[in-house]
Short mmCIF file of N, CA and C in Angstrom, two decimals:
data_model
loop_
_atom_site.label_atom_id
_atom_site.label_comp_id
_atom_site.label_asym_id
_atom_site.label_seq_id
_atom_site.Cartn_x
_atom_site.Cartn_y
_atom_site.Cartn_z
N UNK A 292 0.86 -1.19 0.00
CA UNK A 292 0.00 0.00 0.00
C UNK A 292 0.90 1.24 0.00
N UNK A 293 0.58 2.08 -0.85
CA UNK A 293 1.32 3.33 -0.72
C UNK A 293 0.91 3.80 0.51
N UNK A 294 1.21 4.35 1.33
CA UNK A 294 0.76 5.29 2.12
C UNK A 294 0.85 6.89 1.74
N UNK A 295 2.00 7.28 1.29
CA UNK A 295 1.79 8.64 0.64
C UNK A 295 0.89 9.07 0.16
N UNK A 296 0.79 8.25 -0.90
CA UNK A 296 -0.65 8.71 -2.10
C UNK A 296 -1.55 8.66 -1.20
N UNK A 297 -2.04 7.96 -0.18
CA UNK A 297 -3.23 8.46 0.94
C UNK A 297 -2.85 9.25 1.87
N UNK A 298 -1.79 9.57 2.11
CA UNK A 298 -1.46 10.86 2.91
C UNK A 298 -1.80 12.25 2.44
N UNK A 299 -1.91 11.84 0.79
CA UNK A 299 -1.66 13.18 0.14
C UNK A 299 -3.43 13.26 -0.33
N UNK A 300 -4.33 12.37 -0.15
CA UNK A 300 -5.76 11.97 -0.17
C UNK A 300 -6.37 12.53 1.03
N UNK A 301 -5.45 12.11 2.62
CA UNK A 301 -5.99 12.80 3.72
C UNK A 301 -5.83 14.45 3.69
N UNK A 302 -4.98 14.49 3.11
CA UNK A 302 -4.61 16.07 3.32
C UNK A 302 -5.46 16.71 2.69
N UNK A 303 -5.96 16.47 1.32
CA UNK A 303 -6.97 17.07 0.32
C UNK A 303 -8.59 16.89 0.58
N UNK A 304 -8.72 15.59 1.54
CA UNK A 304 -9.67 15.66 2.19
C UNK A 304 -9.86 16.65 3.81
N UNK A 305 -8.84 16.95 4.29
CA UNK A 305 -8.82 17.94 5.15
C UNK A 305 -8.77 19.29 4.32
N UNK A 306 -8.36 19.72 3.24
CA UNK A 306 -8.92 21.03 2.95
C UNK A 306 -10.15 21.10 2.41
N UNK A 307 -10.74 20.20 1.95
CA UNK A 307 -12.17 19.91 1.64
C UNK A 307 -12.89 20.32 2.73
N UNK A 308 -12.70 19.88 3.95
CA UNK A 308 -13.58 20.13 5.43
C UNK A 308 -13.58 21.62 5.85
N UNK A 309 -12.15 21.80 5.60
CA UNK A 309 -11.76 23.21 5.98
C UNK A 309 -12.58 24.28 5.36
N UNK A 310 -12.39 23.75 4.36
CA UNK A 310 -13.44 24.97 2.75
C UNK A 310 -15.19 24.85 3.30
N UNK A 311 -15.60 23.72 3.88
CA UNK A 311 -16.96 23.19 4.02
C UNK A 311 -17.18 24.35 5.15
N UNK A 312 -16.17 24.23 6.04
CA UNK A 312 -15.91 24.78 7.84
C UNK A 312 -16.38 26.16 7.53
N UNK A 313 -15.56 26.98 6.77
CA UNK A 313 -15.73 28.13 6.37
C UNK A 313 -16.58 28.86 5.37
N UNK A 314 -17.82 27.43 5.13
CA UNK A 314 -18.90 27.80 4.15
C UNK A 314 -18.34 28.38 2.58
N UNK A 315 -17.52 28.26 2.26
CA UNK A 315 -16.61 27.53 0.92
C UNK A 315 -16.79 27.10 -0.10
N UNK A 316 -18.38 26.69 -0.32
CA UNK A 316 -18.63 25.62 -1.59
C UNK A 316 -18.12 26.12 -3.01
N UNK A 317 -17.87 27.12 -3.11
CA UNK A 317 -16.78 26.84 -4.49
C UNK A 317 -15.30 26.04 -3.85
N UNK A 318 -14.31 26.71 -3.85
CA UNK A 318 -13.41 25.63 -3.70
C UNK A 318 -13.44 24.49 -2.93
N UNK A 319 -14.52 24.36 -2.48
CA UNK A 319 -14.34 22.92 -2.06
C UNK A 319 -15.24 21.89 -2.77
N UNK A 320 -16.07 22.85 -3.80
CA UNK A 320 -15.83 21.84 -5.00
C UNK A 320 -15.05 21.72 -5.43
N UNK A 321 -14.13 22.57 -6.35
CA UNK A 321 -13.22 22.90 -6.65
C UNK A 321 -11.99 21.61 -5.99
N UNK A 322 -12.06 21.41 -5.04
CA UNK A 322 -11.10 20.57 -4.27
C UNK A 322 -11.33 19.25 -4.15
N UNK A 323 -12.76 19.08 -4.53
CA UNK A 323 -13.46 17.79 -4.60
C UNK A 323 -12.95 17.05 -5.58
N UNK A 324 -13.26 17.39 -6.59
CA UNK A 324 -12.92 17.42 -8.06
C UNK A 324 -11.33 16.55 -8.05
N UNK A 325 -10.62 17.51 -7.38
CA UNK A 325 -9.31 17.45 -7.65
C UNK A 325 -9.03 16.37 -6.67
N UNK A 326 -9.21 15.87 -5.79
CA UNK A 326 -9.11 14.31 -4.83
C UNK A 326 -9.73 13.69 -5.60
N UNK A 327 -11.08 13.69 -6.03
CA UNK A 327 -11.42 12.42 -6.85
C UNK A 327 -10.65 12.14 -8.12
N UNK A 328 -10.37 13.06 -8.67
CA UNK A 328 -9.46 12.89 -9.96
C UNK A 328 -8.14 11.98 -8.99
N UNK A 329 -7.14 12.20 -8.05
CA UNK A 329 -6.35 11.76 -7.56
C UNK A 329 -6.75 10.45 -7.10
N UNK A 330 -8.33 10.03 -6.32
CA UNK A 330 -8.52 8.41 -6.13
C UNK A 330 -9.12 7.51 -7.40
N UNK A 331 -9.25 8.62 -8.52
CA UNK A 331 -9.48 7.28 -9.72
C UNK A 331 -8.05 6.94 -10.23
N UNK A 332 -7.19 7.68 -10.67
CA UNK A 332 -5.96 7.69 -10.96
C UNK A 332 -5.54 6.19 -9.68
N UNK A 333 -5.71 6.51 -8.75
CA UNK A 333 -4.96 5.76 -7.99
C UNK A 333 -5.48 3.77 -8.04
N UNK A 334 -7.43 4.39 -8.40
CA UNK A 334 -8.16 3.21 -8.46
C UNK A 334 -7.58 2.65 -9.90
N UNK A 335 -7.26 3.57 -10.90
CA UNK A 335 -6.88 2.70 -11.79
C UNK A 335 -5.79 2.14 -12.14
N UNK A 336 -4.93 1.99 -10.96
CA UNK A 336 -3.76 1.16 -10.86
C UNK A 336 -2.99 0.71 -9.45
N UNK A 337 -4.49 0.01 -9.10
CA UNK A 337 -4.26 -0.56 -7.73
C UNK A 337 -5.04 -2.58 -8.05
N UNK A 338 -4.18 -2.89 -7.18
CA UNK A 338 -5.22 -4.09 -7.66
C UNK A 338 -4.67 -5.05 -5.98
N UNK A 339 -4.09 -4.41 -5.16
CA UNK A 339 -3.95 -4.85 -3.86
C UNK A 339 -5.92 -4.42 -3.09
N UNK A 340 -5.93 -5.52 -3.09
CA UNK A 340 -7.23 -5.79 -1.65
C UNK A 340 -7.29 -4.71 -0.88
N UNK A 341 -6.04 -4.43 -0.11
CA UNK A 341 -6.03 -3.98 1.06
C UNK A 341 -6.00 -2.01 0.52
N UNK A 342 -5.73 -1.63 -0.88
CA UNK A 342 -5.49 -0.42 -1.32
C UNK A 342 -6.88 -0.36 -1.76
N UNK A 343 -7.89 -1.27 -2.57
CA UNK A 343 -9.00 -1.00 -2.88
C UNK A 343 -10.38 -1.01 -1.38
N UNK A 344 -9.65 -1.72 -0.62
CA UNK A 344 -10.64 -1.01 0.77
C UNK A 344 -10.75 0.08 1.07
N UNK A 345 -9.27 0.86 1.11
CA UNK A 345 -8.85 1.95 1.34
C UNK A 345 -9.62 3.29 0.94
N UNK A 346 -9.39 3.29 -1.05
CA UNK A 346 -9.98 3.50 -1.75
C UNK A 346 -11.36 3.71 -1.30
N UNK A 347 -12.26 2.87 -1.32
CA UNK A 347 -13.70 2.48 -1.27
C UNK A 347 -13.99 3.29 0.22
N UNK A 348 -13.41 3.75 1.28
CA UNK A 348 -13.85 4.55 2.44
C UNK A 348 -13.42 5.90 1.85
N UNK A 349 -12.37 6.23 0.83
CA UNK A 349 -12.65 7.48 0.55
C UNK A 349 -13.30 8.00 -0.25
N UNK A 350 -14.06 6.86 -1.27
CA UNK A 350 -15.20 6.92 -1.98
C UNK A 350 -16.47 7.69 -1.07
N UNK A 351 -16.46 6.93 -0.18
CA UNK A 351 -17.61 6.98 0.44
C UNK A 351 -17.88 8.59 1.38
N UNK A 352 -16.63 8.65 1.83
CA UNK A 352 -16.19 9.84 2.30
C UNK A 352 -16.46 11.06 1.11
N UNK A 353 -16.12 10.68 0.13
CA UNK A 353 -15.81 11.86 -0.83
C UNK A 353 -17.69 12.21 -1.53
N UNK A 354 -18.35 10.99 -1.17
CA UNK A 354 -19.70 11.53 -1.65
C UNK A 354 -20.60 12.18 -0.30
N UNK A 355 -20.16 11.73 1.18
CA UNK A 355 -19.90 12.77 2.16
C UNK A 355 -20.67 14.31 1.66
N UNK A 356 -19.29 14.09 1.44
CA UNK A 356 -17.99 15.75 1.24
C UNK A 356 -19.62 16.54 0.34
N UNK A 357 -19.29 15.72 -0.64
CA UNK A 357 -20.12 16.45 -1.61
C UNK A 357 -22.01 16.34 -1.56
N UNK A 358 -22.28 16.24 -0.67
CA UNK A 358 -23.92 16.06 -0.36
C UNK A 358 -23.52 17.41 0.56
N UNK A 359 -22.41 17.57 1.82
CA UNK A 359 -22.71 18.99 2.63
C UNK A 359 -22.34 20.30 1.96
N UNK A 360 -21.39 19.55 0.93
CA UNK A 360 -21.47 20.84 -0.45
C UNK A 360 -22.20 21.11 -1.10
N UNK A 361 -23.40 20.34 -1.29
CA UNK A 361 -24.61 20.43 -2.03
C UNK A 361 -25.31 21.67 -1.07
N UNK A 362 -25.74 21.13 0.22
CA UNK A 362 -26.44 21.24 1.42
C UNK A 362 -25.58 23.18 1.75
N UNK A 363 -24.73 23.20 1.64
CA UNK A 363 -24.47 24.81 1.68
C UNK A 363 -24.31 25.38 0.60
N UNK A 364 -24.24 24.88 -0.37
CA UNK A 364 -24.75 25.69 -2.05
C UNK A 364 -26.36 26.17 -1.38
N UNK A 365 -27.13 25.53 -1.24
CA UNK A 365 -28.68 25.60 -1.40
C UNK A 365 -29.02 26.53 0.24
N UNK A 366 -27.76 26.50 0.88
CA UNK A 366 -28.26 27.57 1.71
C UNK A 366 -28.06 28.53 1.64
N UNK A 367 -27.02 28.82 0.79
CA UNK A 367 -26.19 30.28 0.69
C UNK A 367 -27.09 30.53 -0.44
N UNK A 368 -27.86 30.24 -1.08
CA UNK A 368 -29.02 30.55 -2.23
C UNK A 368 -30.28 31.16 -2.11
#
């Protein structure tokens, strides 16, 4: 398992929160975008078990992300 490449996944998912924190929804779409582009890249050249679990919680995380980005688009509206 790399760990970097998910170090560098946690980190982009912590400015995602940060952007959310501070009511943000442009760049943290903006930032969304740019981690998921980084976990397909990663999905498409992983084939360890233990990297596609990995994967699959920041999937899950990352549609999270983007429902409370939805959820403060439509309030700030």
């Amino acid at each position: 398992m790399d760990t970097d490449k998910f170090d560098e996944l946690k980190n982009g998912v912590q400015e995602i929160i940060d952007f959310i924190a501070n009511k943000n929804a442009k760049e943290a779409s903006n930032k969304l975008v740019d981690v998921s582009e980084e976990l397909d890249e990663l999905l498409d050249h992983s084939a360890d078990d233990e990297d596609l679990i990995e994967i699959s919680k920041f999937q899950v995380l990352l549609n999270q992300l983007q429902q409370k980005i939805t959820l403060i688009k439509t309030q700030l509206n």
